[in-house]
Short mmCIF file of C-alpha atoms in Angstrom, two decimals:
data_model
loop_
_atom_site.label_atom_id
_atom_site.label_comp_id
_atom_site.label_asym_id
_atom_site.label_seq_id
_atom_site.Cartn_x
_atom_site.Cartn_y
_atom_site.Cartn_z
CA UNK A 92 -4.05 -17.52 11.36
CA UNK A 93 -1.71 -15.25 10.07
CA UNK A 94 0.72 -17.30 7.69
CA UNK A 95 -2.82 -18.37 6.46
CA UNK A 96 -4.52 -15.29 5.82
CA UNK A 97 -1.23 -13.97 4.19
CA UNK A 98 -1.32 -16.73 1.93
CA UNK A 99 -4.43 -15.99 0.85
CA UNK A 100 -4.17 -12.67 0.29
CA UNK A 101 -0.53 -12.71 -0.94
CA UNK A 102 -1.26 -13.73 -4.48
CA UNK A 103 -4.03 -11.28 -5.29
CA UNK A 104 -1.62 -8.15 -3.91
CA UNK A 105 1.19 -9.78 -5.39
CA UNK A 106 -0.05 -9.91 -8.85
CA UNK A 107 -1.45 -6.26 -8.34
CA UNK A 108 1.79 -5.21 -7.73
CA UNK A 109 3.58 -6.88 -10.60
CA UNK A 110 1.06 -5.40 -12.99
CA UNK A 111 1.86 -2.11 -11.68
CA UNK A 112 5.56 -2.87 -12.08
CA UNK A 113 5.04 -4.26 -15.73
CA UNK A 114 3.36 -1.32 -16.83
CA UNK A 115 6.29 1.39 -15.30
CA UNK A 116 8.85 -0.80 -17.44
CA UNK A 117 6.49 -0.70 -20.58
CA UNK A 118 5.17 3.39 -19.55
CA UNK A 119 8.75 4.56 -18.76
CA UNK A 120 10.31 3.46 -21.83
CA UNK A 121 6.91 4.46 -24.45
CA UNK A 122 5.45 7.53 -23.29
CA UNK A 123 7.39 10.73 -22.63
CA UNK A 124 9.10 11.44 -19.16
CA UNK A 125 7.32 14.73 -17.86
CA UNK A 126 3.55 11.78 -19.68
CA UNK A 127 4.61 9.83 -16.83
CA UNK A 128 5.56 12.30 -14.45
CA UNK A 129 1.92 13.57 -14.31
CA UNK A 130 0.42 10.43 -14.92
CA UNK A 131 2.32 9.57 -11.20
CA UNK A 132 0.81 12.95 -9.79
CA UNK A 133 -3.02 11.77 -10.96
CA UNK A 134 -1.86 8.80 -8.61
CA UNK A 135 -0.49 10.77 -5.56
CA UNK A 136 -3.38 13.40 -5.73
CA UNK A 137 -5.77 10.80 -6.32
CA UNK A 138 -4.94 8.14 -3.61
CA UNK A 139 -4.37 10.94 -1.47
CA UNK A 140 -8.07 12.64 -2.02
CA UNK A 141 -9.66 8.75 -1.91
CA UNK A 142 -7.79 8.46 1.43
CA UNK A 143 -9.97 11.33 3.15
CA UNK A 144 -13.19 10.44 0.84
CA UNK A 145 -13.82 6.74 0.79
CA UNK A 146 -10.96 4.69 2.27
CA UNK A 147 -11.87 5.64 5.90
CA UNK A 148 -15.44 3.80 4.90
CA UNK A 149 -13.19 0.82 4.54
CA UNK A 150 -12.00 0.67 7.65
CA UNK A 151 -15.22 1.89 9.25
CA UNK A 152 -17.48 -0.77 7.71
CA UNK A 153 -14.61 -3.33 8.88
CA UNK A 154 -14.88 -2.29 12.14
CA UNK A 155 -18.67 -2.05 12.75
CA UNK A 156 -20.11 -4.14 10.04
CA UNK A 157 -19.38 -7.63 11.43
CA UNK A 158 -18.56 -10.43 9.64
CA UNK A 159 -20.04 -13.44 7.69
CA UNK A 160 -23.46 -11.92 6.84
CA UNK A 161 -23.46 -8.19 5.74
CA UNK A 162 -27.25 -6.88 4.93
CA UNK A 163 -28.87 -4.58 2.81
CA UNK A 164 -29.21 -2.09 5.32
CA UNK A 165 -25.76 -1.82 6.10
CA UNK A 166 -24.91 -1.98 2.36
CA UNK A 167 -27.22 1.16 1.18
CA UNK A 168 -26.26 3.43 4.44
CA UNK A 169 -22.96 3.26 3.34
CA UNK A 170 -23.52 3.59 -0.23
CA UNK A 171 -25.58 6.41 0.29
CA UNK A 172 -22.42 8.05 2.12
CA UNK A 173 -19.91 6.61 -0.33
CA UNK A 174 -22.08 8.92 -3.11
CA UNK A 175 -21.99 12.17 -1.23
CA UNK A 176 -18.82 11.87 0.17
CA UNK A 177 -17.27 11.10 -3.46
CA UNK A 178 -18.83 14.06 -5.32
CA UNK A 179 -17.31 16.45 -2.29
CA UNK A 180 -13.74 14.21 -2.90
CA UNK A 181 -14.47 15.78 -6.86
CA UNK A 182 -14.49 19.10 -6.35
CA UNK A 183 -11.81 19.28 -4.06
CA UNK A 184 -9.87 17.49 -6.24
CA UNK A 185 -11.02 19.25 -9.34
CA UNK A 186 -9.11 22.59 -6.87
CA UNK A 187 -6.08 20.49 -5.69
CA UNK A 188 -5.36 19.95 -10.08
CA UNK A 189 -4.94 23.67 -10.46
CA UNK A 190 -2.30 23.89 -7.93
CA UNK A 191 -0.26 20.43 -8.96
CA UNK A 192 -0.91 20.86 -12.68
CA UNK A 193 -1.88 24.48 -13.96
CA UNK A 194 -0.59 23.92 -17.44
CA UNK A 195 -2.74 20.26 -18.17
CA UNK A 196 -5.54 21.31 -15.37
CA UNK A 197 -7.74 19.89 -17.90
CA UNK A 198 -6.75 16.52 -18.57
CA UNK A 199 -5.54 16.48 -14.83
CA UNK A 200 -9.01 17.15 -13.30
CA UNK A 201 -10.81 14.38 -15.57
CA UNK A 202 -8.50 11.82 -14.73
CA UNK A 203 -8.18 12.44 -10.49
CA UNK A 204 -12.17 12.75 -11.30
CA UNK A 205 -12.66 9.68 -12.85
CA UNK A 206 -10.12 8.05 -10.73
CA UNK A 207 -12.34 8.90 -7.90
CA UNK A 208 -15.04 7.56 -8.76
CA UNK A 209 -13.98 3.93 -9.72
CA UNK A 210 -11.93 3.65 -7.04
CA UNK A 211 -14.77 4.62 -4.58
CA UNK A 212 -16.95 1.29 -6.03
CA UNK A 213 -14.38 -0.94 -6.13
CA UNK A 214 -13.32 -0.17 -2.60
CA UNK A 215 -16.87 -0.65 -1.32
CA UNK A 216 -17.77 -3.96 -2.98
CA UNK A 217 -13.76 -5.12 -1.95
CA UNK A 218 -14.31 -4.28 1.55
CA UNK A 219 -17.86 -6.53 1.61
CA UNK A 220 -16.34 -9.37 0.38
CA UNK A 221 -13.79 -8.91 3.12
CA UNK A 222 -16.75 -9.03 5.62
CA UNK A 223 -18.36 -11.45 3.79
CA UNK A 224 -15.09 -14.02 4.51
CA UNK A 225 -15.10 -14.24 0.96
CA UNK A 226 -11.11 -14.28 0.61
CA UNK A 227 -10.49 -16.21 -2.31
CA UNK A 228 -13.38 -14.77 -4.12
CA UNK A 229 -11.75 -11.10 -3.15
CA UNK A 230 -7.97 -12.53 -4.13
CA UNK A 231 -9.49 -13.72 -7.66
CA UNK A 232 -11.59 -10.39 -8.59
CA UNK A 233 -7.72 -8.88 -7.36
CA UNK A 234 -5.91 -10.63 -9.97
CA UNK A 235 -8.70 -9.80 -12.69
CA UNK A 236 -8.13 -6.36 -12.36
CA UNK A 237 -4.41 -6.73 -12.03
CA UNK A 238 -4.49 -8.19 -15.47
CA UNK A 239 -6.68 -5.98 -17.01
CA UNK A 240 -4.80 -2.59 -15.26
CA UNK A 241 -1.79 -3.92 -17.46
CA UNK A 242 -3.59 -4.73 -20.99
CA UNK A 243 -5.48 -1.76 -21.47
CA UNK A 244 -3.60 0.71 -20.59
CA UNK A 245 -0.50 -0.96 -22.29
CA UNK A 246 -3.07 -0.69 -25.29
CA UNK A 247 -4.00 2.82 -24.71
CA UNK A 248 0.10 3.87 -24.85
CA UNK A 249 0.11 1.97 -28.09
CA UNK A 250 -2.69 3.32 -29.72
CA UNK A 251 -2.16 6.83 -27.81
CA UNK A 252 1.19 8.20 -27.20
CA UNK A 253 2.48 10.56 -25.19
CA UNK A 254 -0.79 11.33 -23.27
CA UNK A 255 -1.01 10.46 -19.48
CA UNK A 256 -4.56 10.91 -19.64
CA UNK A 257 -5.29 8.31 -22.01
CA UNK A 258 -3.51 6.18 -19.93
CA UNK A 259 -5.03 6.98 -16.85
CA UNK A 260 -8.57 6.49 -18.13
CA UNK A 261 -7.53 3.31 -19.30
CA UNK A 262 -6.46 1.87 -16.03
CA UNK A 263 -9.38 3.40 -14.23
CA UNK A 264 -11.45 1.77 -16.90
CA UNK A 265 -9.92 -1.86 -15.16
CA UNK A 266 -10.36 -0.66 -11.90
CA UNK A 267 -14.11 -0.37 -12.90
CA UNK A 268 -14.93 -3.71 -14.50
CA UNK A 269 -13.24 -5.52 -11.67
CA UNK A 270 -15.48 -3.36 -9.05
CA UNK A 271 -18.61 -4.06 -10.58
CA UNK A 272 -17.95 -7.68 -11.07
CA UNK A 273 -17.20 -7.44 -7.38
CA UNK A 274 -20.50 -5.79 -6.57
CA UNK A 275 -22.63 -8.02 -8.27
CA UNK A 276 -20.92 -11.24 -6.32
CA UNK A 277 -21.88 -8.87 -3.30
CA UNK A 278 -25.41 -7.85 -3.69
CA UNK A 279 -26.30 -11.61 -4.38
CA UNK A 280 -24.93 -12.81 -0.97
CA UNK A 281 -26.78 -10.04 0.74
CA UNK A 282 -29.61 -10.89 3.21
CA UNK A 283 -32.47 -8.69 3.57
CA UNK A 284 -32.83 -6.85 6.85
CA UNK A 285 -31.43 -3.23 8.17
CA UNK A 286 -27.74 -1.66 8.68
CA UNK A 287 -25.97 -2.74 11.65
CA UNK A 288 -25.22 0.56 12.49
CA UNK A 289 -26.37 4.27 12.08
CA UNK A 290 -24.75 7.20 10.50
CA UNK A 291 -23.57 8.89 13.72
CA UNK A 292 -21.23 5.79 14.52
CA UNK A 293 -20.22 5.60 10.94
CA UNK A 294 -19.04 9.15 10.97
CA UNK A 295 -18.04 9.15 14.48
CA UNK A 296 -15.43 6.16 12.95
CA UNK A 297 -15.04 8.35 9.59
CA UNK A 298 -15.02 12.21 10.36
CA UNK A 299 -11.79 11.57 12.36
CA UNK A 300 -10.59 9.25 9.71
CA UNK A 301 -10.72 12.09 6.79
CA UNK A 302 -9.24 14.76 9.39
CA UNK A 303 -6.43 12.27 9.47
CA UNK A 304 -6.18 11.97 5.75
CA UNK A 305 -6.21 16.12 5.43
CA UNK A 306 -3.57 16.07 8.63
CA UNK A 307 -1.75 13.59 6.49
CA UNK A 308 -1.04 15.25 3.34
CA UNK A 309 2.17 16.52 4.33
CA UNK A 310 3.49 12.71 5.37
CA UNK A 311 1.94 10.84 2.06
CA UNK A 312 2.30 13.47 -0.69
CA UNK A 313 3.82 16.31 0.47
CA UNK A 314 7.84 15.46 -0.73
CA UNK A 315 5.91 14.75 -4.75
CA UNK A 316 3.74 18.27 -5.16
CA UNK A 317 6.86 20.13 -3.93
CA UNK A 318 9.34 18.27 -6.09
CA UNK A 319 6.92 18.90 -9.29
CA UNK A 320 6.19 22.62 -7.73
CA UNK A 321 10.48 22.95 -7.21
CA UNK A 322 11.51 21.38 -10.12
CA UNK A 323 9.64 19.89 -12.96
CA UNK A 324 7.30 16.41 -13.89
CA UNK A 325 10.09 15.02 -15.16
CA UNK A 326 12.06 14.94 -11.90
CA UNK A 327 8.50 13.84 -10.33
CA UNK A 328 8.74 10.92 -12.80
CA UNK A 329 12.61 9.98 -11.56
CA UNK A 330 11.70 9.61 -8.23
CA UNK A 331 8.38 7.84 -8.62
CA UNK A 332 10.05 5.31 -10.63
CA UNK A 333 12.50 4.61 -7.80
CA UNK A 334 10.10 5.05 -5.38
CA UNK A 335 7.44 2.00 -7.12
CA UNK A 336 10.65 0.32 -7.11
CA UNK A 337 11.74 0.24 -4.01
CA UNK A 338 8.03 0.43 -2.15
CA UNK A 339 5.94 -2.36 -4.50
CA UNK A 340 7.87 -5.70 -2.86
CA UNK A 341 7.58 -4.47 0.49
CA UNK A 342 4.22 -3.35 0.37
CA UNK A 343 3.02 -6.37 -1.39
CA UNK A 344 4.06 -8.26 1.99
CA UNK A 345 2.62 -5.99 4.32
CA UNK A 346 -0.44 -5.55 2.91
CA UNK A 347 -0.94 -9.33 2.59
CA UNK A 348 -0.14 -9.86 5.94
CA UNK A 349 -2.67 -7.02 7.33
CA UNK A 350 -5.41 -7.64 5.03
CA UNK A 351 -6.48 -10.65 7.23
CA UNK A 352 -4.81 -9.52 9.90
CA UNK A 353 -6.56 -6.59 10.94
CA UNK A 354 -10.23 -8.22 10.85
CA UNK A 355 -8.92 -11.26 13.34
CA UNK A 356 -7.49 -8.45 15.31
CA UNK A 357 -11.02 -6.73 15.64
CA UNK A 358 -12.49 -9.98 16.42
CA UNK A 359 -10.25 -10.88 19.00
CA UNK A 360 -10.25 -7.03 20.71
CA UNK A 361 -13.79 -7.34 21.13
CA UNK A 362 -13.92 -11.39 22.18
CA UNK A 363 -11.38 -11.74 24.23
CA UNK A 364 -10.15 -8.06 25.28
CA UNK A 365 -7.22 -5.98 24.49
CA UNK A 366 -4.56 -7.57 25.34
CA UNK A 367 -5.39 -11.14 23.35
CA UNK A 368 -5.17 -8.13 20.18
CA UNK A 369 -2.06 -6.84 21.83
CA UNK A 370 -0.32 -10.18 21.61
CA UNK A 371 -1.83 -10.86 18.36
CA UNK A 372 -0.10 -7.63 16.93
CA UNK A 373 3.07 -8.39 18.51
CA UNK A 374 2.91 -11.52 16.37
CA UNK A 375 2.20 -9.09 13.49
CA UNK A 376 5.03 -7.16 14.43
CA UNK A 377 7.50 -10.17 14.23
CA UNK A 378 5.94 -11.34 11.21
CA UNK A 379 6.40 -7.91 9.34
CA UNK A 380 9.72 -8.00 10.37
CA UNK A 381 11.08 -11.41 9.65
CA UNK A 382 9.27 -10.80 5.81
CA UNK A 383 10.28 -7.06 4.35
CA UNK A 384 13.21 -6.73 6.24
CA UNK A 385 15.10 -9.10 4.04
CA UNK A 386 13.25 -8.00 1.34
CA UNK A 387 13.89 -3.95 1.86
CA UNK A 388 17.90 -6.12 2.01
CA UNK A 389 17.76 -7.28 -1.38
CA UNK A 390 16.42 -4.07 -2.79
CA UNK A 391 18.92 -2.02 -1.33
CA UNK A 392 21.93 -4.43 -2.30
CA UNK A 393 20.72 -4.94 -5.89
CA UNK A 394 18.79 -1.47 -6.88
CA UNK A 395 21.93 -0.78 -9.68
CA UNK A 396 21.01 -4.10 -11.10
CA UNK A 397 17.19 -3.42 -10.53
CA UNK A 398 17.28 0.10 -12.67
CA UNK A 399 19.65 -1.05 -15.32
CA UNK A 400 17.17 -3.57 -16.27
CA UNK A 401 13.73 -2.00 -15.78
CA UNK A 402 14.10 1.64 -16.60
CA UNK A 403 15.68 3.31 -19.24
CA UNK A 404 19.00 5.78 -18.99
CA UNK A 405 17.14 9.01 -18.28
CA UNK A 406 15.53 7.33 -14.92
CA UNK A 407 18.54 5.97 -12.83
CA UNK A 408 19.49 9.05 -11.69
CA UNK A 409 20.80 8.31 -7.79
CA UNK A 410 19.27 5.28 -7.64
CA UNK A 411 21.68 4.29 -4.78
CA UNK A 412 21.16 6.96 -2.33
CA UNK A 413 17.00 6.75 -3.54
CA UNK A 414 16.28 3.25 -2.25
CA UNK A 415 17.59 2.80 1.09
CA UNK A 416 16.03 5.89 1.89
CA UNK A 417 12.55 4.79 0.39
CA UNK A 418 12.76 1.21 2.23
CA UNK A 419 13.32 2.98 5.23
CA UNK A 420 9.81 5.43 4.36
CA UNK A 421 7.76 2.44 3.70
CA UNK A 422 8.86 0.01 6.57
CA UNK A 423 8.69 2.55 9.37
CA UNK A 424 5.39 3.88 7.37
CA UNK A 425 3.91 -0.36 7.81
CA UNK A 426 4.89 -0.70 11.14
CA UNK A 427 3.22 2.64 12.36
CA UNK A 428 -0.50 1.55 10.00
CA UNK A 429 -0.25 -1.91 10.19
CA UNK A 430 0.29 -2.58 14.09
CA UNK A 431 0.07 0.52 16.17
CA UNK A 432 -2.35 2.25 14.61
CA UNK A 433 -4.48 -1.05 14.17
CA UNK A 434 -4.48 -0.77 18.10
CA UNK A 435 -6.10 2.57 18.01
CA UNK A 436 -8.77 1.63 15.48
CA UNK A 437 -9.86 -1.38 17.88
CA UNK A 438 -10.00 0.77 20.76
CA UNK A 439 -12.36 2.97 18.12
CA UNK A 440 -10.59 6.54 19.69
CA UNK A 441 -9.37 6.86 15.27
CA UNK A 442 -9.12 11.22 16.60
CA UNK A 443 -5.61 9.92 18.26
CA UNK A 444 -4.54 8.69 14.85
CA UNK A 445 -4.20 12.68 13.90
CA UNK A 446 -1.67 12.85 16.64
CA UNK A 447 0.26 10.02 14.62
CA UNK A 448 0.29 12.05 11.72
CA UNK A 449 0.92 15.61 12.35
CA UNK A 450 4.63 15.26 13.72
CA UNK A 451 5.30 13.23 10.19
CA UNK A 452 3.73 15.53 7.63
CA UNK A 453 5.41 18.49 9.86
CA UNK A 454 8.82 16.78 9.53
CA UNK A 455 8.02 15.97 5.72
CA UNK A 456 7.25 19.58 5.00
CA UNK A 457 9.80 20.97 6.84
CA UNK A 458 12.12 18.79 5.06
CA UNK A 459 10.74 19.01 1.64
CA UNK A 460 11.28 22.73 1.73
CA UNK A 461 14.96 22.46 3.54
CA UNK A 462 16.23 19.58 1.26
CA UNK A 463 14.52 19.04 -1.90
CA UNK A 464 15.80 22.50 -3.33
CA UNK A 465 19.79 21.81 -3.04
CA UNK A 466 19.02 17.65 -3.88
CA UNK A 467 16.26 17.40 -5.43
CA UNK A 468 14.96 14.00 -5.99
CA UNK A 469 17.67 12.66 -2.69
CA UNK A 470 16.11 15.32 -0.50
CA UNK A 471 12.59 13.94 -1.65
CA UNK A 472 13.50 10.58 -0.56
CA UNK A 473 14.99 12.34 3.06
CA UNK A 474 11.87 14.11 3.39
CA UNK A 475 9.83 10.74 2.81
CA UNK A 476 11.81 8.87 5.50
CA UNK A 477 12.06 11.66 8.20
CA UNK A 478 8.29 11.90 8.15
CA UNK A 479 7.95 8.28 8.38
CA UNK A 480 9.65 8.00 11.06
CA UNK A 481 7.99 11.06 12.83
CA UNK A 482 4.97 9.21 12.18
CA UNK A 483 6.02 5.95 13.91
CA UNK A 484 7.38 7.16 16.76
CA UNK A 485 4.17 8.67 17.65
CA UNK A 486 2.26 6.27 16.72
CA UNK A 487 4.05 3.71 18.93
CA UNK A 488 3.84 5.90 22.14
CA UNK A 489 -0.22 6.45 21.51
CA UNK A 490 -0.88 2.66 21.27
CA UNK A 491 1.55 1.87 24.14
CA UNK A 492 -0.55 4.60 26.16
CA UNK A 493 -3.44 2.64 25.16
CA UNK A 494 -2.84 -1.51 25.11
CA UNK A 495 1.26 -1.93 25.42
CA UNK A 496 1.74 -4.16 22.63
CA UNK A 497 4.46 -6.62 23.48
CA UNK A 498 7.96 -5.35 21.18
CA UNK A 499 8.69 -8.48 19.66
CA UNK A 500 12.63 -7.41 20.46
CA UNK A 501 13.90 -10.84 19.68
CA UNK A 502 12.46 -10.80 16.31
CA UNK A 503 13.42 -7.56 15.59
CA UNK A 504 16.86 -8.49 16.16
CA UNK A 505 17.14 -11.57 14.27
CA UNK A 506 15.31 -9.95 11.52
CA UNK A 507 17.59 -7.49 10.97
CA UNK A 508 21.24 -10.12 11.16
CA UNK A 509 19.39 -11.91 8.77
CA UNK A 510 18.83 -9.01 6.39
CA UNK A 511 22.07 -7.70 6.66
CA UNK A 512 23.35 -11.13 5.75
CA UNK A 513 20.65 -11.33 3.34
CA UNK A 514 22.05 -7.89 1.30
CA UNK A 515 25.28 -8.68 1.66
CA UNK A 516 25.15 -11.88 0.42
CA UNK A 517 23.21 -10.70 -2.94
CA UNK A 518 25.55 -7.73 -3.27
CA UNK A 519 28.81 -10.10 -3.26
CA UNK A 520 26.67 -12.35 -5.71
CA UNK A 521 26.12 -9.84 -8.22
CA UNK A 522 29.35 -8.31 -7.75
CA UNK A 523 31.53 -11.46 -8.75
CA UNK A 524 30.01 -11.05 -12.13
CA UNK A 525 30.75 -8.04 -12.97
CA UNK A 526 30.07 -6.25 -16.40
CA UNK A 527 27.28 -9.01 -17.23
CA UNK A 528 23.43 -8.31 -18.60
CA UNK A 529 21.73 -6.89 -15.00
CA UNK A 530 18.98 -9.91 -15.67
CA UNK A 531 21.91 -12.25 -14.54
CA UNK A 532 23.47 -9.90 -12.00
CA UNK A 533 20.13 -9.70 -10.91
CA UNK A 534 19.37 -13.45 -10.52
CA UNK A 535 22.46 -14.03 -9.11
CA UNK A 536 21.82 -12.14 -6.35
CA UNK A 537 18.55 -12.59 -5.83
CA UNK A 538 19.32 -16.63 -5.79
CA UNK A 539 22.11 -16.01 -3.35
CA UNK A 540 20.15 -13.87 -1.10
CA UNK A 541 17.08 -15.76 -1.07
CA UNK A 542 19.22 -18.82 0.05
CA UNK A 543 20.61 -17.02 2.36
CA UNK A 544 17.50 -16.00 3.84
CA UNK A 545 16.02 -19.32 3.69
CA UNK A 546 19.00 -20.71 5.20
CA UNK A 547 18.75 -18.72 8.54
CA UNK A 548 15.27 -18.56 8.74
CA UNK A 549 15.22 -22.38 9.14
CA UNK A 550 18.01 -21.55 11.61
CA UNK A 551 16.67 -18.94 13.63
CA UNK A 552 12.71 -19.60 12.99
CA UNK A 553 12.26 -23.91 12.75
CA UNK A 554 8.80 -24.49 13.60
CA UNK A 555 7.56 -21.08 11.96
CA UNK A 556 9.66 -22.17 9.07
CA UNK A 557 8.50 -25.67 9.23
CA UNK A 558 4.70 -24.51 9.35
CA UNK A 559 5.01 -22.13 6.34
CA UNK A 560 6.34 -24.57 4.31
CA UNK A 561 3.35 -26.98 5.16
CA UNK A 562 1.28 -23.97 4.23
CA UNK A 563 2.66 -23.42 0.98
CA UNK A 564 2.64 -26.77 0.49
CA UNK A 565 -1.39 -27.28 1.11
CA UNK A 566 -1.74 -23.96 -1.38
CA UNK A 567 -0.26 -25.45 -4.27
CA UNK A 568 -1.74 -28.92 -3.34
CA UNK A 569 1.28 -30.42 -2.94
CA UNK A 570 1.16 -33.91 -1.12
#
């Protein structure tokens, strides 16, 4: 269940991802550093306002909603809360622009705004198709807007330089077309009859949610507003680059593997009891592991290679010392959403999530202030990690208190010989050639560390490996 939801998910996230990579080559090099810098911030202040506004409705809806059949009921209760709830997400974000961005507060408060609000109907008509089972359908309308979130505002820079809001408005404008294709696939699927559930157990799901979001400000954002607040947008834009870098392949993985994870989970919490969910996130676990591990490997062995070729001079900055430090952030960070927190969303107590997130954002604070000052875009990165790891060590003693989810030691273990091999393999690779164009460094490692990966895997993991590879196989319709 798994490998197959992952492999239907993986190409939509994937191709998500790349866009967003394509356009920080072609944005980095076009528009002007501090452009970018703030055009990162609209992201950070935005995603971070969405998370307490409309993303816990996601994971509400997912978990009371059902699946298969989704009616009209259900659909207009929580558009109805969507509305309100995105207006208040506004004006609190219309606030938040005159503290990250005085001088543009402007420009800064139209785009968050507008960001906002076609973010808030994509995510609702996403998140029906989800309990609609309509995966493919969801992984096509993904690439869509993955395509379009790289033409337009690639066409915005050229037609409009130098102004983040252009290009801001411009990728919100994809994020909108692909949302309301999305809803109209959803309301014609709809079946007539009332909402599965009322607005007490939406909020009693939610309210805890968006204290979690406000609780987590310090942990998702924090180490970004006091960089810009400490230093400039320019040294905002530095470590965003690294940090899209460094985050977008891991992510990419994670999220494909939890995007059909986490409604099988739910399924099987409520059909067969906690602790079928607890084995099925151990599985999770080992699956995370065995996938980004090698991957964070690769990005840590090869992230010279990686800047020299995708970002001009003015970004590489410590690119060394940026990504092993951000790998670390966003494994710890997957591991803490993806399966111990999952465990307290399907034992629906989300007000023990807080207590997940307060020790991180209080470690990323305290470490934003202490570090980022004397290192500036290094003691970002610290800051990022130590709160990530705050994070998942609480996180994994609440779920443990909960259902003990089975630590998939073994995994863990083989995972991480296998990455170290991995890196150093791909390091030696691109080594040996030296003063060459980074594309070729670049290949050469990645060839030599992917076959090293593939190599062991088949080693270590023979009937997994076997069973992906008839997967991958029946995707691509090979006989």
């Amino acid at each position: 269940m798994l490998l197959r939801s992952t492999l239907i998910y993986a190409p939509a996230i994937l191709f998500t991802r790349l866009s967003a990579l394509l356009l920080l080559v072609v944005a980095t090099r076009l528009i002007d550093q501090t452009e970018y810098g703030l055009l990162t911030l609209v992201v950070t202040v935005g995603e971070l306002t969405d998370s307490a506004v409309t993303n816990w409705l996601r994971i509400a809806l997912l978990r009371l909603g059902g699946k298969d059949e989704v009616s009209r009921g259900s659909l207009m209760l929580a558009g109805r809360v969507l509305v309100v709830t995105t207006l208040v997400g506004i004006a609190v974000s219309v606030l938040a622009s005159g503290v990250v961005a005085p001088e543009r507060w402007t420009d800064f408060s139209i785009a968050v705004s507008t960001y906002l609000v076609v973010g808030a109907v994509s995510r609702l008509a996403l998140t029906v198709l989800q309990m609609q089972q309509r995966h493919r359908t969801y992984a096509m309308l993904e690439f869509g807007r993955a395509v379009l979130q790289l033409i337009l505002p690639v066409a915005a820079i050229l037609v409009v330089k130098d102004s983040f809001l252009v290009v801001s408005l411009a990728a919100s404008a994809a994020t909108l077309l692909a949302g309301l294709a999305a809803l109209r696939l959803v309301l014609a699927r709809t079946i007539d009859g009332p909402a599965r559930f009322s607005h007490g157990e939406l909020f009693a799901l939610g309210i805890p949610l968006i204290a979690l979001a406000v609780v987590g400000f310090g942990l998702n954002s924090a180490e970004r507003v006091l960089l810009k607040l400490y230093y400039d947008a320019g040294a905002v834009a530095v470590f965003a680059a690294a940090y899209a870098l460094a985050r977008q392949p891991i992510d990419t993985i994670a999220n494909a593997i939890n995007m059909g994870g986490f409604p099988e989970m739910v399924s099987r919490f409520d059909r067969d009891g906690p602790a079928a969910a607890a084995a099925f996130l151990s599985r999770q676990m080992a699956l995370l592991a065995r996938l980004s591990f090698p991957v964070a490997a690769l990005l840590i062995a090869l992230s010279t290679d990686i800047a020299d070729l995708l970002l001009p001079a003015d970004y590489h900055g410590p690119v060394g010392q940026l990504f092993p430090l951000i790998a670390l952030a966003v494994i710890a960070g997957n591991f803490a959403a993806f399966v111990f927190q999952n465990m307290i969303h399907a034992h629906k107590r989300p007000w023990l999530l807080i207590l997940t997130a307060l020790p991180g954002s209080a470690v990323t604070i305290v470490l934003s202030i202490l570090a980022i000052p004397p290192l500036a875009e290094v003691g970002a990165a610290l800051a990022l990690a130590g709160g990530a790891l705050a994070s998942l060590a609480a996180a994994v003693a609440i779920a443990q208190w909960l259902t003990p989810i089975p630590m998939a030691w073994r995994d863990l273990a083989a995972s991480v010989g296998i990455a170290v091999a991995t890196g150093i393999a791909a390091f030696i690779a691109s080594a040996l050639l030296g003063e060459a164009w980074p594309l070729f460094r670049l290949a050469a490692g990645g060839m030599a560390g992917g076959l090293v990966f593939l190599g062991l895997n088949a080693l270590v993991h023979p009937h997994e490996t076997r069973a992906l590879a008839g997967k991958v196989k029946l995707r691509l319709g090979i006989a």
